[in-house]
mmCIF file of C-alpha atoms in Angstrom:
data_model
loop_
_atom_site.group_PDB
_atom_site.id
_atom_site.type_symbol
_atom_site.label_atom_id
_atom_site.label_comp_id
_atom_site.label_asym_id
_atom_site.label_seq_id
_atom_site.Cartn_x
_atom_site.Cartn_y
_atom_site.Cartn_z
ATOM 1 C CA UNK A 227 -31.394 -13.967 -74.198
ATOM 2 C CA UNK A 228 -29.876 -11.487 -71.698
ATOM 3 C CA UNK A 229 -26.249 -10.729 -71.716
ATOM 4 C CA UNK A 230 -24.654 -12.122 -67.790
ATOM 5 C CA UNK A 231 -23.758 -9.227 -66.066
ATOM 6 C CA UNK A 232 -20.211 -9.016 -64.640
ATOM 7 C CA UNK A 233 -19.165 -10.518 -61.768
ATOM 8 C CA UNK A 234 -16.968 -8.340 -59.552
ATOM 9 C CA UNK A 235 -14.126 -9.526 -57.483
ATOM 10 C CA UNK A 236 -14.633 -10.096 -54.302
ATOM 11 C CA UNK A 237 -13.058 -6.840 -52.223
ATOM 12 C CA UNK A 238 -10.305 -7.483 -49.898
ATOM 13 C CA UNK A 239 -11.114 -6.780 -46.641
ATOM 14 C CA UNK A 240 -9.664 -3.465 -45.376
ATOM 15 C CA UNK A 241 -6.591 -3.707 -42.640
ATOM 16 C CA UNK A 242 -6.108 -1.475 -39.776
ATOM 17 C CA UNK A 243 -3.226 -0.350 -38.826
ATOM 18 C CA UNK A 244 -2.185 -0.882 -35.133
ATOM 19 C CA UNK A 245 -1.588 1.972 -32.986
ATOM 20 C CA UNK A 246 2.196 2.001 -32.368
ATOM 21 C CA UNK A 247 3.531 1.116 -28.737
ATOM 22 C CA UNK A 248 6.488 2.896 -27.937
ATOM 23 C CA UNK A 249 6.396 0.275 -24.650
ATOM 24 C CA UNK A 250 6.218 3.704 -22.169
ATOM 25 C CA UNK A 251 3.420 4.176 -19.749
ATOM 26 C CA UNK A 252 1.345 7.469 -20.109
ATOM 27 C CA UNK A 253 3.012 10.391 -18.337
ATOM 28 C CA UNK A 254 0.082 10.989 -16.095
ATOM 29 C CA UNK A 255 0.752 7.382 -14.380
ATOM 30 C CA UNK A 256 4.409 8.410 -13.950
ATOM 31 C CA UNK A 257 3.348 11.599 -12.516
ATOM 32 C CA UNK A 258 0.333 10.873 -10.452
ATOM 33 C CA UNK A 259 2.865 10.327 -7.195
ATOM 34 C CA UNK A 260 4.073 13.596 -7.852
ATOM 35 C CA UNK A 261 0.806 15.627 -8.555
ATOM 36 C CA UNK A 262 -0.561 13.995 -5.202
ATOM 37 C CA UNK A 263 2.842 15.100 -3.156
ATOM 38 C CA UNK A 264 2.022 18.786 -4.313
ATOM 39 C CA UNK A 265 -1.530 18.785 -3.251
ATOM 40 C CA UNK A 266 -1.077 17.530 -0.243
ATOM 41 C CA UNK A 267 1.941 19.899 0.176
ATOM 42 C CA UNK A 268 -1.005 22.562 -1.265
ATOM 43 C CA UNK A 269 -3.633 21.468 0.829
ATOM 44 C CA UNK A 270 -1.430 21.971 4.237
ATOM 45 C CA UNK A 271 -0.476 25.775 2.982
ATOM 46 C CA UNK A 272 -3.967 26.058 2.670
ATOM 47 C CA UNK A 273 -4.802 25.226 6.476
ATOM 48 C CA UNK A 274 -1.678 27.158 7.558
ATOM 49 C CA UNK A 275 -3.329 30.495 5.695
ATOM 50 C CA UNK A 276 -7.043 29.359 6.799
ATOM 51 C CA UNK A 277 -5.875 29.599 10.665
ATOM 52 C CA UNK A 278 -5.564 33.139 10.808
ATOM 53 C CA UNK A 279 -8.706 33.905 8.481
ATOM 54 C CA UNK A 280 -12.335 34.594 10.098
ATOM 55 C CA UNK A 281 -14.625 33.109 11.284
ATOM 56 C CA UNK A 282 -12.899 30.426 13.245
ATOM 57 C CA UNK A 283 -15.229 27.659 14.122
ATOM 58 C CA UNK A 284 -14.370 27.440 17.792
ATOM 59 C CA UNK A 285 -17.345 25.151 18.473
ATOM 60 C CA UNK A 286 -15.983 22.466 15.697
ATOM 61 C CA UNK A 287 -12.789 22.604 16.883
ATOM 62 C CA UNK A 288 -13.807 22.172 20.771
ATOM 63 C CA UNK A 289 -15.992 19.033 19.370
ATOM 64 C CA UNK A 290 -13.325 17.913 17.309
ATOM 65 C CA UNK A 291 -10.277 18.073 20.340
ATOM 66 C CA UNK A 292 -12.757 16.343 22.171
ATOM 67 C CA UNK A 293 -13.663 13.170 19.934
ATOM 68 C CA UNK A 294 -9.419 12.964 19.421
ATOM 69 C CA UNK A 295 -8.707 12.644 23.079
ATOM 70 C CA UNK A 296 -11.668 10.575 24.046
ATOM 71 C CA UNK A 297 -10.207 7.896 21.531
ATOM 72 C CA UNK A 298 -6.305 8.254 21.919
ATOM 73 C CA UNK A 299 -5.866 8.909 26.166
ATOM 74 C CA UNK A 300 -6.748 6.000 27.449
ATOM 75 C CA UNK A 301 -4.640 3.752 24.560
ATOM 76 C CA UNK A 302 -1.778 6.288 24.795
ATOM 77 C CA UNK A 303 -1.968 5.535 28.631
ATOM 78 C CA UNK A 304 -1.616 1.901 28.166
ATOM 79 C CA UNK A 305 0.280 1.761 25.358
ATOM 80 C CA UNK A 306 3.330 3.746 27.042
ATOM 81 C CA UNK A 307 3.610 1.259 30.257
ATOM 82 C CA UNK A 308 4.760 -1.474 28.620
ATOM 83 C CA UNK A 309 7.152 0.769 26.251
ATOM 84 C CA UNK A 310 8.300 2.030 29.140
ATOM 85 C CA UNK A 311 8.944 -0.935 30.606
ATOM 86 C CA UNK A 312 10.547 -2.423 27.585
ATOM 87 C CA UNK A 313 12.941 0.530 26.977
ATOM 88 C CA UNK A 314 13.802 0.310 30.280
ATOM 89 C CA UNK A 315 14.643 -3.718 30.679
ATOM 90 C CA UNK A 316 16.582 -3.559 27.480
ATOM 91 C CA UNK A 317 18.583 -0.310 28.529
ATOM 92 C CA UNK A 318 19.508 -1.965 31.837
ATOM 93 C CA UNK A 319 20.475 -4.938 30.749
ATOM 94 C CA UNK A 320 22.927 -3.299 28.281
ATOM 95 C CA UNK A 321 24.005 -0.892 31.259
ATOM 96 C CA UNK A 322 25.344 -3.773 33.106
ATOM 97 C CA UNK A 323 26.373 -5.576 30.660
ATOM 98 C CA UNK A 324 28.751 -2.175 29.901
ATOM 99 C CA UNK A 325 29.015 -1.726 33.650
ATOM 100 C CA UNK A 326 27.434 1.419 33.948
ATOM 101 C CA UNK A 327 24.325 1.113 35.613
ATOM 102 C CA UNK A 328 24.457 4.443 37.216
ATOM 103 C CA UNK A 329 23.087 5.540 33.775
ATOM 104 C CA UNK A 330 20.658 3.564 33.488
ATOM 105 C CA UNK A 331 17.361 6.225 34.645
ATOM 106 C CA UNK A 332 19.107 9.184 32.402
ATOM 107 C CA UNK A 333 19.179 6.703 29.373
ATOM 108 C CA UNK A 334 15.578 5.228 29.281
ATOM 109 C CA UNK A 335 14.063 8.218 30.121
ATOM 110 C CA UNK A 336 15.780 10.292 27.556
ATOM 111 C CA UNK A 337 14.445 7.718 25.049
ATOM 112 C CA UNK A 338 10.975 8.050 26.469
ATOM 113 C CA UNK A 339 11.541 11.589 26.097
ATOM 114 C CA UNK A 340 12.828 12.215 23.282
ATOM 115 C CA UNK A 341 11.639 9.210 20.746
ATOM 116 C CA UNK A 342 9.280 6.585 22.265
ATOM 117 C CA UNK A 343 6.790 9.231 23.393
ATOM 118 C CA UNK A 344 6.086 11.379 20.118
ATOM 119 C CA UNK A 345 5.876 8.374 18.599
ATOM 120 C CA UNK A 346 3.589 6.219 20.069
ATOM 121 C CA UNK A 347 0.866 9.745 20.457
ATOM 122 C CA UNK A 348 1.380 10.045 16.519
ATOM 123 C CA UNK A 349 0.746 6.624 15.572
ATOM 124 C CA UNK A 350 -2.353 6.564 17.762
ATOM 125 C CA UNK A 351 -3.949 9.615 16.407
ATOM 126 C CA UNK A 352 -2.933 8.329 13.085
ATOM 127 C CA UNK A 353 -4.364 5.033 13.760
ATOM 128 C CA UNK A 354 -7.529 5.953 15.925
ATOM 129 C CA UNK A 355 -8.394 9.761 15.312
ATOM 130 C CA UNK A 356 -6.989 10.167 11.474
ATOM 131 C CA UNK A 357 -8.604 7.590 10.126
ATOM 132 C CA UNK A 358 -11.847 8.630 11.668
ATOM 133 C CA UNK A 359 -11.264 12.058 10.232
ATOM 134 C CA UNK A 360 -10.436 10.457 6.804
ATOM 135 C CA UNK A 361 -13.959 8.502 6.906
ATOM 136 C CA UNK A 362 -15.693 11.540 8.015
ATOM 137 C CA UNK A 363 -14.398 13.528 5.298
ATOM 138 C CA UNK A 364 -14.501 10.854 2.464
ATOM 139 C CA UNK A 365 -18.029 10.613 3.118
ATOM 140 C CA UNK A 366 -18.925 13.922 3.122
ATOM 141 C CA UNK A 367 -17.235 14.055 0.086
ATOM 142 C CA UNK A 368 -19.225 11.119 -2.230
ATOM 143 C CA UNK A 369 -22.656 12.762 -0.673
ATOM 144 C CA UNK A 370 -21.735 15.608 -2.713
ATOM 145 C CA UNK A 371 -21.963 17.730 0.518
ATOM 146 C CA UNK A 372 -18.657 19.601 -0.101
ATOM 147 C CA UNK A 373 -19.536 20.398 -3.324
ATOM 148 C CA UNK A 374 -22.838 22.150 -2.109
ATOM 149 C CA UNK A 375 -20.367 24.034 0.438
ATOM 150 C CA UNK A 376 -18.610 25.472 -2.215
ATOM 151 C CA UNK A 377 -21.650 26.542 -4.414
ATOM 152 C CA UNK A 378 -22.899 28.218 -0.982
ATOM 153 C CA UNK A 379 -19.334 30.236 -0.904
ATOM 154 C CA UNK A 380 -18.295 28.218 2.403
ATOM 155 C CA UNK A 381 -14.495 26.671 2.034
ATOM 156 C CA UNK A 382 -14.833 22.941 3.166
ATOM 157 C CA UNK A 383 -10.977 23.954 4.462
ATOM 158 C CA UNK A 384 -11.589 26.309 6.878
ATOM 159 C CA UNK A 385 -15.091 24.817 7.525
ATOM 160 C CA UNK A 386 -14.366 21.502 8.668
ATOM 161 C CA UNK A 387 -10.245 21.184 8.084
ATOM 162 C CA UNK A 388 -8.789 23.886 10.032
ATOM 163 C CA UNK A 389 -10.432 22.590 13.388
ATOM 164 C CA UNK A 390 -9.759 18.656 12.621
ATOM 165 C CA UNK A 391 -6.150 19.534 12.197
ATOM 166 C CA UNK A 392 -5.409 22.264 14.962
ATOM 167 C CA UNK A 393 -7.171 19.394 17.335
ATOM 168 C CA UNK A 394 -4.568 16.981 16.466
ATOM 169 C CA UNK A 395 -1.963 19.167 17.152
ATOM 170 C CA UNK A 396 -2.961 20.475 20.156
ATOM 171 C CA UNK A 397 -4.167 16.658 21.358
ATOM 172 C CA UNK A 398 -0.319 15.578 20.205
ATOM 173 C CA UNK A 399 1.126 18.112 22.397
ATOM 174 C CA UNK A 400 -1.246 17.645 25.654
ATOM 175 C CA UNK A 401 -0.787 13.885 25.139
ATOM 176 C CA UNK A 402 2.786 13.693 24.458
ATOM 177 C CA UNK A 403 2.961 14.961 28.313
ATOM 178 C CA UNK A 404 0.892 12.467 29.557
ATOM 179 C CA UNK A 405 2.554 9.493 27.812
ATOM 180 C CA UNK A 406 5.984 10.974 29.255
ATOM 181 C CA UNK A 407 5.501 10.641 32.303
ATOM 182 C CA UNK A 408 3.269 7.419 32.308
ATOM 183 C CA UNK A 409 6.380 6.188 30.475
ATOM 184 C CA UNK A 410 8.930 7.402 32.652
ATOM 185 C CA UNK A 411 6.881 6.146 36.088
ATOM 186 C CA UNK A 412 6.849 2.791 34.042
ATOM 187 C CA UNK A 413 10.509 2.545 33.526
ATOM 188 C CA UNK A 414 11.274 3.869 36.993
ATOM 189 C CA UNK A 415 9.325 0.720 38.470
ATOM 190 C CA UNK A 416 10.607 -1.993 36.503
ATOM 191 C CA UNK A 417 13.950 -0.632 36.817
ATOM 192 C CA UNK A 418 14.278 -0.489 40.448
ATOM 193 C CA UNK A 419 11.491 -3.312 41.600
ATOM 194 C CA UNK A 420 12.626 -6.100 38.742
ATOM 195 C CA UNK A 421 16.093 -4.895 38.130
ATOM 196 C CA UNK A 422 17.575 -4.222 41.463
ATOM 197 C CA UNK A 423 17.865 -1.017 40.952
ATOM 198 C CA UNK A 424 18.511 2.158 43.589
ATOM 199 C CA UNK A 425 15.787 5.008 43.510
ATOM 200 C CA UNK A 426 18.692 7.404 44.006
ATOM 201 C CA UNK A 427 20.915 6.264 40.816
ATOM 202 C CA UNK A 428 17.549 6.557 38.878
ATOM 203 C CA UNK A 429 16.906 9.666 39.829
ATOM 204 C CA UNK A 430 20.680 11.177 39.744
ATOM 205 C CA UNK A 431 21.648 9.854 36.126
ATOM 206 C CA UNK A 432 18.406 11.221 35.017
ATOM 207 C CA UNK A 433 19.392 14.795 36.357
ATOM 208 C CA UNK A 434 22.802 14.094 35.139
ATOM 209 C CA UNK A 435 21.623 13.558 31.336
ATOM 210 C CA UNK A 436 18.506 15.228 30.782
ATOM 211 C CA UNK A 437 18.073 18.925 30.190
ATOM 212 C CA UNK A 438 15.023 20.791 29.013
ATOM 213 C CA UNK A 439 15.900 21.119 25.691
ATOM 214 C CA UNK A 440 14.928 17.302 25.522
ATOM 215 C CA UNK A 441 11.319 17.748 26.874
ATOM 216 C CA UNK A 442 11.071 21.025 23.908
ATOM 217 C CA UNK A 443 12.119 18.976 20.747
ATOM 218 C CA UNK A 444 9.428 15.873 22.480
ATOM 219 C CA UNK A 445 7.166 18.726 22.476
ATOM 220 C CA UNK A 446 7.606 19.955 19.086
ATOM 221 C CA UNK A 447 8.088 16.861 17.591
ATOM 222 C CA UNK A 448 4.355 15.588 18.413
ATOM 223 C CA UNK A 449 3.341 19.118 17.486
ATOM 224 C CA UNK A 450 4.616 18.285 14.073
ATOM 225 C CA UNK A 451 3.570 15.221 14.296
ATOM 226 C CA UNK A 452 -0.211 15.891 15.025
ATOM 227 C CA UNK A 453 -0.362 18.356 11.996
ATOM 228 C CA UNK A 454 1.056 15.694 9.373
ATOM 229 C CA UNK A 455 -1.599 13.402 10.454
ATOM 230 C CA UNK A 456 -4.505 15.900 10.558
ATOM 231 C CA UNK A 457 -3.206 16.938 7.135
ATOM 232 C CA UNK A 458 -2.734 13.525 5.694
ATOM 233 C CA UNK A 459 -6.773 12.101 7.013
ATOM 234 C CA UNK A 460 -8.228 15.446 5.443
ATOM 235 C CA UNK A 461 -5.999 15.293 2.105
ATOM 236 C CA UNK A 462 -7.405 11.419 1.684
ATOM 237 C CA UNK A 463 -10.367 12.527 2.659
ATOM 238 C CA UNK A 464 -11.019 14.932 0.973
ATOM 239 C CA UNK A 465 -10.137 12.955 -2.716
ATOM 240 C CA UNK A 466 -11.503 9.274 -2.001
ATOM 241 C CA UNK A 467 -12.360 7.712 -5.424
ATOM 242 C CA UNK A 468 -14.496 5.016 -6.051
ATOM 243 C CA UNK A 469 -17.516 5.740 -4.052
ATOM 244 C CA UNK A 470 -17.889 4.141 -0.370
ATOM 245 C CA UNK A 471 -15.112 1.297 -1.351
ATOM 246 C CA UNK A 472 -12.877 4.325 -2.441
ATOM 247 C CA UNK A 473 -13.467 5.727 1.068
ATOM 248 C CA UNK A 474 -12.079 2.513 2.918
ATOM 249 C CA UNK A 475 -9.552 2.565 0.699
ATOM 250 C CA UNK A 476 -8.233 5.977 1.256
ATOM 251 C CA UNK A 477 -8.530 5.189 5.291
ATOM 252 C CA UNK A 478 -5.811 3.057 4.536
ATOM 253 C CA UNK A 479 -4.021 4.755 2.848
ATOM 254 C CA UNK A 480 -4.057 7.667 5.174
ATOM 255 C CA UNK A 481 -2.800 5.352 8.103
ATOM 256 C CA UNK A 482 -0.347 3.532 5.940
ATOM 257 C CA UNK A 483 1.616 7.638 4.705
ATOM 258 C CA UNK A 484 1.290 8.858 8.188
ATOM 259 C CA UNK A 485 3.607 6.214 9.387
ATOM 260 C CA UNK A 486 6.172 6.304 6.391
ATOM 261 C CA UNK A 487 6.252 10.268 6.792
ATOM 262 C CA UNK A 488 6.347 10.045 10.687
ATOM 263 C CA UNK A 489 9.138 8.265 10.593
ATOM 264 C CA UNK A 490 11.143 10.221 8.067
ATOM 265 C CA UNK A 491 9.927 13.389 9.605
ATOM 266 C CA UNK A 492 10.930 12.010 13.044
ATOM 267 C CA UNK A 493 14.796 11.012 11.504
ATOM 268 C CA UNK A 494 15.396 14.512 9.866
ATOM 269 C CA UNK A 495 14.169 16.109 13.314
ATOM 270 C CA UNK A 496 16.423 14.090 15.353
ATOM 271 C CA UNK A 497 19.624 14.381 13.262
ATOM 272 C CA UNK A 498 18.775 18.365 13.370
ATOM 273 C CA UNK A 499 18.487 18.459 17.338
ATOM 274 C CA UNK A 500 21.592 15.961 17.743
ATOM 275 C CA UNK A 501 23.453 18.412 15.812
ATOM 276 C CA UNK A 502 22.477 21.982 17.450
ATOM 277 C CA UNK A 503 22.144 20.932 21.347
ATOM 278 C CA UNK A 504 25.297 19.461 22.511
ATOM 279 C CA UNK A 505 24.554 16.755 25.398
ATOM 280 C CA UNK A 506 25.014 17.676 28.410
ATOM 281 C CA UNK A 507 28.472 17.833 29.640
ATOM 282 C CA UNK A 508 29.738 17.909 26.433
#
């Protein structure tokens, strides 16, 4: 008879040790707001540098000014009638209210001026033209076809960004005109045919109050204006993730920072002017 061999103890089954949680997120989610601020801050240096290099694609940029007014002049048109009209209601019934409704033209227009029209031309490019741009770009982007611009030696910046963004600028400006005065005619009607009001008041508080330092900082604000929204639709643009979902998703998100840096751009600018140009008279 053969000796039984030895049984063995079973072996106890080996523990891992769990990686230890300190209960912090990863730095790179903390930072990620912060690394996209400084591209975007490095991507608009980059356009401001690409302007004055050669070639300049003059027929882009002529195609491009043309696709952002053909969508944004005949909403900026209707949009500034009834703001217009509004500003111009609600300023006159506070004039009489105060008893000063000699004032009444100088005020509303100076708010068409100087707030209401920038305004309404930046949100619209935003809304219509930048998000446009941000699709156009985004999808260049997952067909690979920037990449294949850079392995040709062509910079997708002063390709196809440079003339996107210098149309929005120069469509802000033109525009910011046109919705002025639209704005202006607007109040001027609903002031004097719904409110009562005399022509000559209008016109003599609104010579009275304005001065053309108000048109200039309307001017430059929607000069402004048009390059943070060119620069924000090419920055999304230009880094969608997810494939064509990713691309409607940065769309969004290009309208949705346009309007939260319009209107902090738009309260620094105003607090700057208030405190350089005196009114006048004062």
């Amino acid at each position: 008879m053969t000796a039984p061999l030895p049984v063995r103890p079973p072996a106890e089954p080996a523990t891992e040790k769990a990686p230890r949680t300190s209960g912090r997120k990863p730095p790179s989610r903390l930072l990620a707001p912060l690394r996209q601020t400084g591209q975007l801050f490095a991507l608009a240096l980059a356009v401001a540098r690409a302007v004055f290099r050669r070639p300049f694609q003059v027929r882009e940029f002529i195609e491009q000014f043309w696709f952002v007014a053909s969508v944004t002049i005949l909403p900026a048109a209707l949009v500034s009638i009834p703001f217009g009209a509004v500003i111009a209601l609600q300023v006159g019934s506070l004039t009489e209210q105060l008893g000063a409704q000699s004032f009444t033209g100088g005020a509303s227009v100076l708010a068409v001026i100087q707030q209401a029209s920038p305004l309404i031309v930046a949100l619209l490019i935003a809304g219509a033209a930048g998000s446009a741009i941000c699709a156009d770009l985004g999808s260049r982007k997952i067909r690979e076809e920037l990449d294949a611009m850079e392995v040709m030696g062509v910079s997708p910046v002063q390709r196809l960004v440079v003339p996107r963004v210098l149309a929005t600028m120069f469509v802000a400006v033109l525009l910011n005109g046109l919705v002025s005065v639209v704005g202006t005619l607007g109040g001027y009607f609903f002031n004097v045919i719904m409110q009562g009001g005399t022509p000559g008041a209008y016109l003599a508080s609104f010579s009275a109050l304005a001065q053309l330092p108000d048109l200039y900082v309307g001017e430059l604000k929607a000069l402004i204006f048009g390059f943070i929204a060119g620069i924000v639709a090419s920055y999304r643009g230009l880094n969608p993730r997810g494939g064509p979902k990713g691309v409607g998703d940065a769309v969004n998100q290009s309208v949705v920072i346009t309007f939260m840096l319009l209107f902090a751009v738009n309260m620094v600018l105003t607090a700057i002017y208030l405190q350089i140009v005196p009114p006048k008279g004062g």
